[in-house]
């Protein structure tokens, strides 16, 4: 079974007065992840025991629960499991609210990248002007995010194979945590720690996420990493195609930071 590494919660809506409305809300969440009516879905409690769909919906919508899921697009099967309250998965899901909300909150193609001014781990200043004159791939991650860790080798390979594109990582982790993470996972590009104001201003609330910013400082593409090649783990080929599809003009490499 293919694990997609995502956690979801009910959208930030007021009350859900009827089971039918909540059921539709769950279907909408799943459809955003490619799980439609053709899937055979198993619903489980936090202990892994199979439960009825109605009980699952009540836990998510009436009691503000969150859930994780695995799915197999080839077999059209999905396994949904409630997260334990207070678990890392539950906290991440609540922070993200839902993937549907996260997608809608991010900057859209053509919008200007907001003004910012941050220091990377070497103390060099990085700001909006640093992004101009070249194409930049920006990765949003945090140290406890398993899918973020899993895609790091892909980013490394992409950066090595595409020197014409600058790569920048952004995280809300503090500088100490970020240094440890970079050393452990061998980041070879600038990283901006303590960047929550920037993260909020571009609308990122789920991780990992990617953005491509063009030489004019405007967004060419922005998406959750899971949407780059839906239903599959991110690969260098998929990432390369996604960035190229943004139709950014080729430019010489321009190191970020000064």
Coordinates of N, CA and C in Angstrom, one line a residue:
X1 N 0.8 -1.2 0.0 CA 0.0 0.0 0.0 C 0.9 1.2 0.0
X2 N 0.5 2.2 -0.7 CA 1.4 3.4 -0.9 C 1.0 4.4 0.2
X3 N 2.0 4.8 1.1 CA 1.7 5.8 2.1 C 2.0 7.1 1.5
X4 N 1.1 8.1 1.6 CA 1.3 9.4 1.0 C 1.9 10.4 2.0
X5 N 2.0 10.0 3.3 CA 2.6 10.9 4.3 C 1.8 12.2 4.6
X6 N 0.5 12.1 4.5 CA -0.3 13.3 4.7 C -1.2 13.1 5.9
X7 N -1.5 14.2 6.6 CA -2.5 14.1 7.7 C -3.6 15.2 7.4
X8 N -4.8 14.9 7.7 CA -5.9 15.8 7.4 C -6.8 16.0 8.6
X9 N -7.4 17.1 8.6 CA -8.5 17.4 9.6 C -9.6 18.0 9.0
X10 N -10.7 18.2 9.7 CA -11.9 18.9 9.1 C -11.5 20.3 8.8
X11 N -12.1 20.8 7.7 CA -11.9 22.2 7.4 C -12.3 23.1 8.5
X12 N -11.8 24.3 8.5 CA -12.1 25.3 9.6 C -13.5 25.9 9.3
X13 N -14.5 25.1 9.6 CA -15.9 25.6 9.5 C -16.5 25.6 10.9
X14 N -17.6 26.3 11.0 CA -18.2 26.5 12.4 C -18.6 25.1 12.9
X15 N -19.9 24.9 12.9 CA -20.4 23.6 13.4 C -20.9 22.9 12.2
X16 N -20.9 21.6 12.3 CA -21.5 20.7 11.2 C -22.7 20.1 11.7
X17 N -23.9 20.7 11.4 CA -25.1 20.3 12.1 C -25.7 18.9 11.6
X18 N -25.3 18.4 10.5 CA -25.9 17.2 10.0 C -24.8 16.2 9.5
X19 N -25.1 14.9 9.8 CA -24.2 13.9 9.3 C -24.0 14.0 7.8
X20 N -25.1 14.3 7.1 CA -25.0 14.4 5.6 C -24.0 15.4 5.1
X21 N -24.0 16.6 5.8 CA -23.1 17.7 5.4 C -21.7 17.3 5.8
X22 N -21.5 16.7 6.9 CA -20.1 16.2 7.3 C -19.6 15.1 6.4
X23 N -20.5 14.3 6.0 CA -20.1 13.2 5.0 C -19.6 13.8 3.7
X24 N -20.3 14.9 3.3 CA -19.9 15.5 2.0 C -18.6 16.2 2.2
X25 N -18.4 16.8 3.4 CA -17.1 17.4 3.7 C -16.0 16.5 3.7
X26 N -16.2 15.3 4.3 CA -15.1 14.3 4.2 C -14.8 13.9 2.8
X27 N -15.9 13.7 2.0 CA -15.6 13.3 0.6 C -14.9 14.4 -0.2
X28 N -15.1 15.6 0.1 CA -14.4 16.7 -0.5 C -12.9 16.7 -0.2
X29 N -12.6 16.4 1.1 CA -11.2 16.3 1.6 C -10.5 15.2 0.8
X30 N -11.2 14.0 0.7 CA -10.6 12.9 0.1 C -10.4 13.1 -1.4
X31 N -11.4 13.8 -2.0 CA -11.3 14.0 -3.5 C -10.1 14.9 -3.8
X32 N -9.8 15.8 -2.9 CA -8.6 16.7 -3.1 C -7.3 15.9 -3.1
X33 N -7.4 14.7 -2.5 CA -6.2 13.9 -2.4 C -6.3 12.7 -3.5
X34 N -7.3 12.8 -4.4 CA -7.4 11.8 -5.4 C -8.1 10.6 -5.0
X35 N -8.7 10.6 -3.9 CA -9.5 9.4 -3.4 C -11.0 9.7 -3.6
X36 N -11.5 9.1 -4.7 CA -12.9 9.3 -5.1 C -13.8 8.2 -4.8
X37 N -15.0 8.2 -5.3 CA -16.0 7.2 -5.0 C -15.7 5.8 -5.5
X38 N -14.7 5.7 -6.4 CA -14.3 4.4 -6.9 C -13.4 3.6 -5.9
X39 N -13.0 4.2 -4.8 CA -12.1 3.6 -3.8 C -12.9 2.8 -2.8
X40 N -12.3 1.7 -2.4 CA -12.8 0.9 -1.3 C -12.0 1.4 0.0
X41 N -12.8 2.1 0.9 CA -12.2 2.7 2.0 C -12.4 2.0 3.3
X42 N -11.4 1.8 4.1 CA -11.5 1.2 5.4 C -11.3 2.4 6.4
X43 N -12.2 2.5 7.4 CA -12.1 3.5 8.4 C -11.6 2.9 9.7
X44 N -10.7 3.5 10.4 CA -10.1 2.9 11.6 C -10.0 3.9 12.8
X45 N -10.1 3.4 14.0 CA -9.9 4.3 15.1 C -8.4 4.5 15.4
X46 N -8.1 5.2 16.5 CA -6.7 5.4 16.7 C -5.9 4.2 17.1
X47 N -6.6 3.1 17.5 CA -6.0 1.9 17.8 C -5.8 1.0 16.6
X48 N -6.4 1.4 15.5 CA -6.3 0.6 14.3 C -7.5 -0.4 14.0
X49 N -8.5 -0.3 14.9 CA -9.6 -1.1 14.8 C -10.6 -0.5 13.7
X50 N -11.1 -1.4 12.9 CA -12.1 -0.9 11.8 C -13.3 -0.4 12.5
X51 N -13.8 0.7 12.1 CA -15.1 1.3 12.6 C -16.0 1.7 11.5
X52 N -17.2 2.1 11.7 CA -18.2 2.5 10.7 C -17.8 3.9 10.2
X53 N -18.2 4.2 9.0 CA -17.9 5.5 8.4 C -18.6 6.6 9.3
X54 N -19.8 6.3 9.7 CA -20.5 7.3 10.5 C -19.7 7.7 11.8
X55 N -19.2 6.7 12.5 CA -18.4 6.9 13.7 C -17.1 7.7 13.4
X56 N -16.5 7.4 12.2 CA -15.3 8.1 11.8 C -15.6 9.6 11.6
X57 N -16.7 9.8 10.9 CA -17.1 11.2 10.6 C -17.4 12.0 11.8
X58 N -18.1 11.3 12.8 CA -18.4 12.0 14.0 C -17.1 12.4 14.8
X59 N -16.1 11.5 14.8 CA -14.8 11.8 15.5 C -14.1 12.9 14.8
X60 N -14.2 13.0 13.5 CA -13.4 14.1 12.8 C -14.1 15.4 12.8
X61 N -15.4 15.4 12.6 CA -16.2 16.7 12.5 C -16.8 17.2 13.8
X62 N -17.3 16.3 14.6 CA -17.9 16.7 15.8 C -16.9 16.9 17.0
X63 N -15.9 16.1 16.9 CA -14.9 16.1 18.0 C -13.5 16.6 17.6
X64 N -13.5 17.3 16.4 CA -12.3 17.9 15.9 C -11.1 17.0 15.8
X65 N -11.4 15.8 15.4 CA -10.3 14.8 15.3 C -9.6 15.0 14.0
X66 N -8.4 14.4 13.8 CA -7.6 14.4 12.6 C -7.3 13.0 12.2
X67 N -6.9 12.8 11.0 CA -6.6 11.4 10.5 C -5.5 11.4 9.5
X68 N -4.9 10.2 9.5 CA -3.8 10.0 8.5 C -4.4 8.9 7.5
X69 N -3.8 8.8 6.3 CA -4.2 7.8 5.4 C -3.1 7.3 4.5
X70 N -3.3 6.0 4.1 CA -2.5 5.4 3.1 C -3.5 5.1 1.9
X71 N -3.0 5.1 0.7 CA -3.9 4.7 -0.4 C -3.0 4.1 -1.5
X72 N -3.7 3.2 -2.2 CA -3.1 2.5 -3.4 C -3.9 2.9 -4.6
X73 N -3.4 3.8 -5.4 CA -4.1 4.2 -6.6 C -4.3 3.1 -7.6
X74 N -3.4 2.1 -7.7 CA -3.5 1.0 -8.6 C -4.7 0.1 -8.2
X75 N -4.9 -0.1 -6.9 CA -5.9 -1.0 -6.5 C -7.2 -0.3 -6.1
X76 N -7.1 1.1 -6.0 CA -8.2 1.9 -5.6 C -8.7 1.5 -4.2
X77 N -7.7 1.4 -3.3 CA -8.1 1.2 -1.9 C -7.4 2.3 -1.1
X78 N -8.1 2.6 0.1 CA -7.6 3.6 1.0 C -7.8 3.1 2.4
X79 N -6.9 3.5 3.3 CA -7.0 3.1 4.7 C -6.9 4.4 5.5
X80 N -8.0 4.8 6.2 CA -8.0 6.0 7.0 C -8.0 5.7 8.4
X81 N -7.1 6.4 9.2 CA -7.0 6.1 10.6 C -7.0 7.3 11.4
X82 N -7.8 7.4 12.5 CA -7.8 8.5 13.4 C -6.5 8.7 14.1
X83 N -6.0 9.9 14.2 CA -4.8 10.2 15.0 C -5.1 10.2 16.5
X84 N -4.1 9.8 17.3 CA -4.2 10.0 18.7 C -4.2 11.5 19.0
X85 N -5.1 11.9 19.9 CA -5.0 13.4 20.3 C -3.6 13.7 20.9
X86 N -3.1 14.8 20.4 CA -1.8 15.2 20.9 C -0.6 14.6 20.2
X87 N -0.8 13.6 19.3 CA 0.3 13.0 18.6 C 0.9 14.0 17.6
X88 N 2.1 13.7 17.1 CA 2.7 14.6 16.2 C 1.8 14.7 14.9
X89 N 1.2 13.6 14.5 CA 0.4 13.6 13.3 C -0.8 14.5 13.5
X90 N -1.4 14.4 14.7 CA -2.6 15.2 15.0 C -2.2 16.7 15.1
X91 N -1.1 17.0 15.7 CA -0.7 18.4 15.7 C -0.4 19.0 14.4
X92 N 0.3 18.2 13.5 CA 0.5 18.7 12.2 C -0.7 18.9 11.4
X93 N -1.7 18.0 11.6 CA -3.0 18.1 10.8 C -3.7 19.3 11.3
X94 N -3.7 19.6 12.6 CA -4.4 20.8 13.0 C -3.7 22.1 12.5
X95 N -2.4 22.0 12.5 CA -1.7 23.2 12.0 C -2.0 23.5 10.5
X96 N -2.1 22.4 9.8 CA -2.4 22.5 8.4 C -3.9 22.8 8.1
X97 N -4.7 22.4 9.0 CA -6.2 22.5 8.9 C -6.7 21.5 7.9
X98 N -6.4 21.6 6.7 CA -6.7 20.6 5.7 C -5.9 20.9 4.4
X99 N -5.6 19.9 3.6 CA -4.9 20.2 2.3 C -5.6 21.1 1.4
X100 N -7.0 21.0 1.4 CA -7.8 21.8 0.6 C -7.6 23.3 0.9
X101 N -7.6 23.5 2.2 CA -7.4 24.9 2.7 C -6.0 25.4 2.4
X102 N -5.0 24.5 2.6 CA -3.7 24.8 2.3 C -3.4 25.2 0.9
X103 N -4.0 24.5 0.0 CA -3.9 24.8 -1.5 C -4.4 26.2 -1.8
X104 N -5.6 26.5 -1.2 CA -6.3 27.7 -1.6 C -5.6 28.9 -1.0
X105 N -4.8 28.7 0.1 CA -4.2 29.9 0.8 C -2.9 30.3 0.1
X106 N -2.3 29.5 -0.7 CA -0.9 29.8 -1.2 C -1.0 30.9 -2.3
X107 N 0.0 31.6 -2.5 CA 0.1 32.6 -3.6 C -0.2 31.9 -4.9
X108 N -0.7 32.7 -5.9 CA -1.1 32.1 -7.2 C -0.1 32.7 -8.2
X109 N 0.0 32.0 -9.4 CA 0.8 32.4 -10.5 C 0.6 33.8 -10.8
X110 N 1.7 34.6 -11.0 CA 1.6 36.0 -11.4 C 1.6 36.9 -10.2
X111 N 1.4 36.4 -9.0 CA 1.5 37.3 -7.8 C 2.9 37.6 -7.4
X112 N 3.1 38.8 -6.9 CA 4.5 39.2 -6.5 C 4.9 38.5 -5.2
X113 N 6.1 38.1 -5.2 CA 6.6 37.5 -3.9 C 6.7 38.7 -2.9
X114 N 6.2 38.5 -1.7 CA 6.2 39.6 -0.8 C 7.6 40.0 -0.3
X115 N 7.7 41.3 0.1 CA 8.9 41.8 0.7 C 9.3 41.0 1.9
X116 N 10.6 40.7 2.1 CA 11.1 40.0 3.3 C 12.6 40.3 3.4
X117 N 13.1 40.1 4.6 CA 14.5 40.3 4.8 C 14.9 39.3 6.0
X118 N 15.7 38.3 5.6 CA 16.1 37.3 6.6 C 17.6 37.0 6.4
X119 N 18.1 36.3 7.4 CA 19.5 35.9 7.3 C 19.6 34.3 7.2
X120 N 20.5 33.8 6.3 CA 20.6 32.4 6.2 C 21.6 31.9 7.3
X121 N 21.9 30.7 7.3 CA 22.7 30.1 8.4 C 24.2 30.6 8.5
X122 N 24.6 31.2 7.4 CA 25.9 31.8 7.3 C 25.9 33.3 7.6
X123 N 24.7 33.8 8.0 CA 24.6 35.2 8.3 C 24.4 36.2 7.2
X124 N 24.3 35.6 5.9 CA 24.1 36.4 4.8 C 22.6 36.9 4.6
X125 N 22.4 38.1 4.2 CA 21.1 38.6 4.0 C 20.5 38.1 2.8
X126 N 19.2 37.7 2.9 CA 18.4 37.2 1.8 C 17.1 38.0 1.8
X127 N 16.8 38.7 0.7 CA 15.5 39.5 0.7 C 14.9 39.3 -0.7
X128 N 13.8 40.0 -0.9 CA 13.0 39.9 -2.1 C 13.9 40.2 -3.3
X129 N 14.8 41.2 -3.2 CA 15.7 41.6 -4.3 C 16.6 40.4 -4.7
X130 N 16.9 39.5 -3.7 CA 17.8 38.4 -4.0 C 17.2 37.4 -5.0
X131 N 15.9 37.4 -5.1 CA 15.2 36.5 -6.0 C 15.1 37.0 -7.4
X132 N 15.5 38.2 -7.7 CA 15.3 38.8 -9.0 C 16.5 38.5 -9.9
X133 N 16.2 38.4 -11.2 CA 17.2 38.1 -12.2 C 17.5 36.7 -12.5
X134 N 16.9 35.8 -11.8 CA 17.1 34.4 -12.0 C 15.9 33.6 -11.5
X135 N 15.8 32.3 -11.8 CA 14.7 31.5 -11.4 C 15.1 30.8 -10.1
X136 N 14.1 30.8 -9.1 CA 14.4 30.2 -7.8 C 13.4 29.2 -7.4
X137 N 13.8 28.0 -7.0 CA 12.9 27.0 -6.5 C 13.0 27.1 -4.9
X138 N 11.9 27.3 -4.3 CA 11.9 27.5 -2.9 C 11.1 26.3 -2.2
X139 N 11.8 25.7 -1.3 CA 11.3 24.5 -0.6 C 10.9 24.9 0.9
X140 N 9.7 24.6 1.3 CA 9.2 24.9 2.6 C 9.1 23.6 3.4
X141 N 9.8 23.5 4.5 CA 9.9 22.3 5.3 C 10.0 22.6 6.8
X142 N 10.0 21.6 7.6 CA 10.3 21.7 9.0 C 10.9 20.4 9.5
X143 N 11.7 20.4 10.5 CA 12.6 19.3 10.9 C 11.9 18.0 11.2
X144 N 10.6 18.1 11.8 CA 9.9 16.9 12.2 C 9.0 16.4 11.1
X145 N 9.1 16.9 9.9 CA 8.2 16.5 8.8 C 8.8 15.3 8.0
X146 N 8.2 14.1 8.2 CA 8.7 12.9 7.5 C 8.8 13.1 6.0
X147 N 7.7 13.6 5.4 CA 7.7 13.7 3.9 C 8.8 14.7 3.5
X148 N 9.1 15.8 4.3 CA 10.1 16.7 4.0 C 11.5 16.1 4.0
X149 N 11.7 15.2 4.9 CA 13.0 14.5 5.0 C 13.1 13.5 3.8
X150 N 12.0 12.9 3.4 CA 12.1 11.9 2.3 C 12.4 12.6 1.0
X151 N 12.0 13.8 0.8 CA 12.2 14.4 -0.5 C 13.6 15.2 -0.6
X152 N 14.3 15.2 0.5 CA 15.6 16.0 0.5 C 16.6 15.4 -0.5
X153 N 16.8 14.1 -0.7 CA 17.7 13.6 -1.7 C 17.2 14.0 -3.1
X154 N 15.9 14.2 -3.3 CA 15.4 14.6 -4.6 C 15.8 16.0 -4.9
X155 N 15.7 16.9 -3.9 CA 16.1 18.3 -4.0 C 17.6 18.4 -4.3
X156 N 18.3 17.6 -3.6 CA 19.8 17.6 -3.7 C 20.2 17.2 -5.2
X157 N 19.6 16.2 -5.7 CA 19.8 15.8 -7.1 C 19.4 16.8 -8.1
X158 N 18.2 17.4 -7.8 CA 17.7 18.5 -8.7 C 18.7 19.6 -8.7
X159 N 19.1 20.1 -7.5 CA 20.0 21.2 -7.5 C 21.3 21.0 -8.2
X160 N 21.9 19.7 -8.1 CA 23.1 19.4 -8.8 C 22.9 19.4 -10.3
X161 N 21.7 18.9 -10.7 CA 21.5 18.8 -12.2 C 21.0 20.0 -12.8
X162 N 20.6 21.1 -12.1 CA 20.0 22.3 -12.6 C 20.7 23.5 -12.0
X163 N 22.0 23.7 -12.3 CA 22.7 24.9 -11.7 C 22.1 26.2 -12.2
X164 N 21.3 26.2 -13.2 CA 20.7 27.5 -13.7 C 19.6 27.9 -12.8
X165 N 19.1 27.1 -11.9 CA 18.0 27.4 -11.0 C 18.6 27.5 -9.6
X166 N 18.4 28.6 -8.9 CA 18.8 28.7 -7.5 C 17.8 27.9 -6.6
X167 N 18.3 27.3 -5.6 CA 17.4 26.6 -4.7 C 17.5 27.2 -3.3
X168 N 16.4 27.4 -2.6 CA 16.3 28.1 -1.3 C 15.4 27.3 -0.4
X169 N 15.7 27.0 0.8 CA 14.8 26.4 1.7 C 14.4 27.4 2.8
X170 N 13.2 27.2 3.3 CA 12.6 28.1 4.2 C 11.9 27.3 5.3
X171 N 12.1 27.6 6.6 CA 11.6 26.9 7.7 C 11.2 27.8 8.9
X172 N 10.3 27.3 9.7 CA 10.0 28.1 10.9 C 10.9 27.6 12.1
X173 N 11.7 26.5 11.9 CA 12.6 26.1 12.9 C 13.6 27.1 13.3
X174 N 14.1 27.1 14.5 CA 15.1 28.0 14.9 C 16.4 27.7 14.3
X175 N 17.4 28.6 14.5 CA 18.7 28.4 13.8 C 19.4 27.2 14.3
X176 N 19.4 26.9 15.6 CA 20.1 25.7 16.1 C 19.5 24.4 15.5
X177 N 18.2 24.3 15.5 CA 17.5 23.1 15.0 C 17.8 23.0 13.5
X178 N 17.8 24.1 12.8 CA 18.1 24.1 11.4 C 19.5 23.7 11.0
X179 N 20.5 24.1 11.8 CA 21.9 23.7 11.6 C 22.0 22.2 11.7
X180 N 21.4 21.6 12.8 CA 21.5 20.2 13.0 C 20.8 19.4 11.8
X181 N 19.7 19.9 11.4 CA 19.0 19.3 10.3 C 19.8 19.3 9.0
X182 N 20.4 20.5 8.7 CA 21.2 20.7 7.5 C 22.4 19.7 7.5
X183 N 23.0 19.6 8.6 CA 24.2 18.8 8.7 C 23.8 17.3 8.6
X184 N 22.7 16.9 9.2 CA 22.2 15.5 9.1 C 21.8 15.1 7.7
X185 N 21.1 16.0 7.0 CA 20.5 15.7 5.7 C 21.2 16.3 4.5
X186 N 22.3 16.9 4.8 CA 23.3 17.3 3.7 C 22.6 18.3 2.7
X187 N 22.0 19.3 3.3 CA 21.5 20.4 2.4 C 22.7 21.1 1.8
X188 N 22.6 21.4 0.5 CA 23.6 22.1 -0.2 C 23.2 23.4 -0.8
X189 N 22.2 24.1 -0.1 CA 21.7 25.3 -0.6 C 21.3 26.2 0.6
X190 N 21.1 27.5 0.4 CA 20.8 28.4 1.5 C 19.5 28.0 2.2
X191 N 19.5 28.1 3.5 CA 18.3 27.9 4.3 C 18.0 29.1 5.2
X192 N 16.8 29.5 5.2 CA 16.3 30.6 6.1 C 15.5 30.1 7.3
X193 N 16.1 30.1 8.5 CA 15.4 29.7 9.7 C 14.6 30.8 10.2
X194 N 13.8 30.5 11.2 CA 12.9 31.6 11.9 C 12.1 32.4 10.9
X195 N 11.6 31.7 9.9 CA 10.9 32.5 8.8 C 9.4 32.4 8.8
X196 N 8.8 32.3 10.0 CA 7.4 32.2 10.1 C 6.6 33.4 9.4
X197 N 7.1 34.6 9.6 CA 6.4 35.7 9.0 C 6.3 35.6 7.5
X198 N 7.4 35.2 6.9 CA 7.5 34.9 5.4 C 6.5 33.8 5.0
X199 N 6.6 32.7 5.8 CA 5.8 31.5 5.5 C 4.3 31.9 5.6
X200 N 3.9 32.7 6.5 CA 2.5 33.1 6.6 C 2.1 34.0 5.5
X201 N 3.0 34.9 5.1 CA 2.7 35.9 4.1 C 2.5 35.2 2.7
X202 N 3.1 34.0 2.5 CA 2.9 33.4 1.2 C 1.9 32.3 1.3
X203 N 1.3 32.1 2.5 CA 0.1 31.2 2.6 C 0.5 29.7 2.8
X204 N 1.7 29.4 3.2 CA 2.0 28.0 3.4 C 1.5 27.5 4.8
X205 N 0.7 26.5 4.8 CA 0.3 25.9 6.1 C 0.3 24.4 6.1
X206 N 0.8 23.8 5.1 CA 1.0 22.4 5.0 C 2.4 22.1 4.4
X207 N 3.0 21.0 4.7 CA 4.4 20.7 4.3 C 4.5 19.3 3.8
X208 N 5.6 19.1 3.0 CA 6.4 20.1 2.3 C 5.6 20.8 1.2
X209 N 6.1 22.0 0.9 CA 5.5 22.8 -0.2 C 6.7 23.4 -1.1
X210 N 6.4 23.7 -2.3 CA 7.3 24.3 -3.3 C 6.8 25.5 -3.9
X211 N 7.7 26.4 -4.3 CA 7.3 27.5 -5.1 C 8.4 27.8 -6.1
X212 N 8.0 28.2 -7.3 CA 9.0 28.7 -8.3 C 8.8 30.2 -8.5
X213 N 9.8 31.0 -8.3 CA 9.7 32.4 -8.5 C 10.6 32.8 -9.7
X214 N 10.0 33.6 -10.6 CA 10.7 33.9 -11.8 C 11.6 35.1 -11.6
X215 N 12.4 35.4 -12.6 CA 13.4 36.5 -12.6 C 12.8 37.9 -12.3
X216 N 11.5 38.0 -12.5 CA 10.8 39.3 -12.2 C 10.3 39.4 -10.8
X217 N 10.5 38.3 -10.0 CA 10.1 38.3 -8.6 C 8.6 37.9 -8.4
X218 N 8.0 37.4 -9.5 CA 6.7 36.9 -9.4 C 6.6 35.4 -9.3
X219 N 5.5 34.9 -8.7 CA 5.3 33.4 -8.6 C 5.0 32.9 -10.0
X220 N 5.7 31.8 -10.3 CA 5.4 31.1 -11.5 C 4.5 29.8 -11.2
X221 N 4.9 29.2 -10.1 CA 4.1 28.0 -9.6 C 4.3 27.9 -8.1
X222 N 3.2 27.4 -7.5 CA 3.3 27.1 -6.0 C 2.4 26.0 -5.7
X223 N 2.9 25.0 -5.0 CA 2.1 23.8 -4.7 C 2.6 23.0 -3.5
X224 N 1.7 22.2 -3.0 CA 2.2 21.1 -2.0 C 3.0 20.1 -2.8
X225 N 4.1 19.6 -2.2 CA 4.9 18.6 -2.9 C 4.1 17.4 -3.4
X226 N 3.1 17.1 -2.6 CA 2.3 15.9 -2.9 C 1.4 16.1 -4.2
X227 N 1.3 17.4 -4.6 CA 0.5 17.7 -5.8 C 1.4 17.7 -7.1
X228 N 2.7 17.6 -6.9 CA 3.6 17.7 -8.1 C 3.4 16.5 -9.0
X229 N 3.3 15.3 -8.3 CA 3.1 14.0 -9.1 C 2.1 13.2 -8.2
X230 N 0.8 13.6 -8.2 CA -0.2 13.0 -7.3 C -0.2 11.5 -7.3
X231 N -0.2 11.0 -6.0 CA -0.2 9.5 -5.9 C 1.1 8.8 -5.9
X232 N 2.2 9.6 -6.1 CA 3.5 9.0 -6.2 C 4.5 9.8 -5.4
X233 N 5.6 9.1 -4.9 CA 6.6 9.8 -4.2 C 7.3 10.8 -5.2
X234 N 7.8 11.9 -4.7 CA 8.4 12.9 -5.6 C 9.7 12.3 -6.1
X235 N 10.0 12.5 -7.4 CA 11.2 12.1 -8.1 C 11.8 13.3 -8.7
X236 N 13.1 13.2 -9.1 CA 13.8 14.2 -9.7 C 13.2 14.6 -11.1
X237 N 12.8 13.5 -11.8 CA 12.1 13.7 -13.1 C 10.8 14.5 -12.9
X238 N 10.0 14.2 -11.9 CA 8.7 14.9 -11.7 C 9.0 16.3 -11.3
X239 N 9.9 16.5 -10.4 CA 10.2 17.9 -10.0 C 10.8 18.7 -11.1
X240 N 11.7 18.1 -11.9 CA 12.2 18.8 -13.1 C 11.1 19.2 -14.1
X241 N 10.2 18.3 -14.3 CA 9.1 18.6 -15.2 C 8.2 19.7 -14.7
X242 N 8.0 19.7 -13.4 CA 7.1 20.7 -12.8 C 7.7 22.1 -12.8
X243 N 9.0 22.2 -12.5 CA 9.7 23.5 -12.6 C 9.7 23.9 -14.0
X244 N 10.1 23.0 -15.0 CA 10.1 23.4 -16.4 C 8.8 23.9 -16.9
X245 N 7.7 23.2 -16.4 CA 6.4 23.6 -16.8 C 5.9 25.0 -16.4
X246 N 6.7 25.5 -15.4 CA 6.4 26.9 -15.0 C 6.8 27.9 -16.1
X247 N 7.5 27.4 -17.1 CA 8.0 28.1 -18.3 C 8.8 29.4 -17.9
X248 N 9.7 29.1 -16.9 CA 10.6 30.2 -16.5 C 11.7 30.3 -17.5
X249 N 12.1 31.5 -17.9 CA 13.2 31.7 -18.9 C 14.5 31.2 -18.3
X250 N 15.3 30.6 -19.1 CA 16.6 30.1 -18.7 C 17.5 31.2 -18.3
X251 N 18.2 31.1 -17.2 CA 19.1 32.1 -16.8 C 20.3 31.5 -16.1
X252 N 21.4 32.2 -16.1 CA 22.6 31.7 -15.4 C 22.3 31.7 -13.9
X253 N 23.1 30.8 -13.3 CA 22.9 30.7 -11.8 C 23.3 31.9 -11.1
X254 N 22.5 32.3 -10.1 CA 22.8 33.5 -9.4 C 22.7 33.2 -7.9
X255 N 23.8 33.0 -7.2 CA 23.8 32.6 -5.8 C 23.0 33.5 -5.0
X256 N 22.1 33.0 -4.1 CA 21.3 33.8 -3.2 C 22.1 34.1 -2.0
X257 N 21.9 35.3 -1.5 CA 22.6 35.8 -0.3 C 23.7 36.7 -0.6
X258 N 24.0 37.7 0.2 CA 25.1 38.6 0.0 C 25.6 39.2 1.3

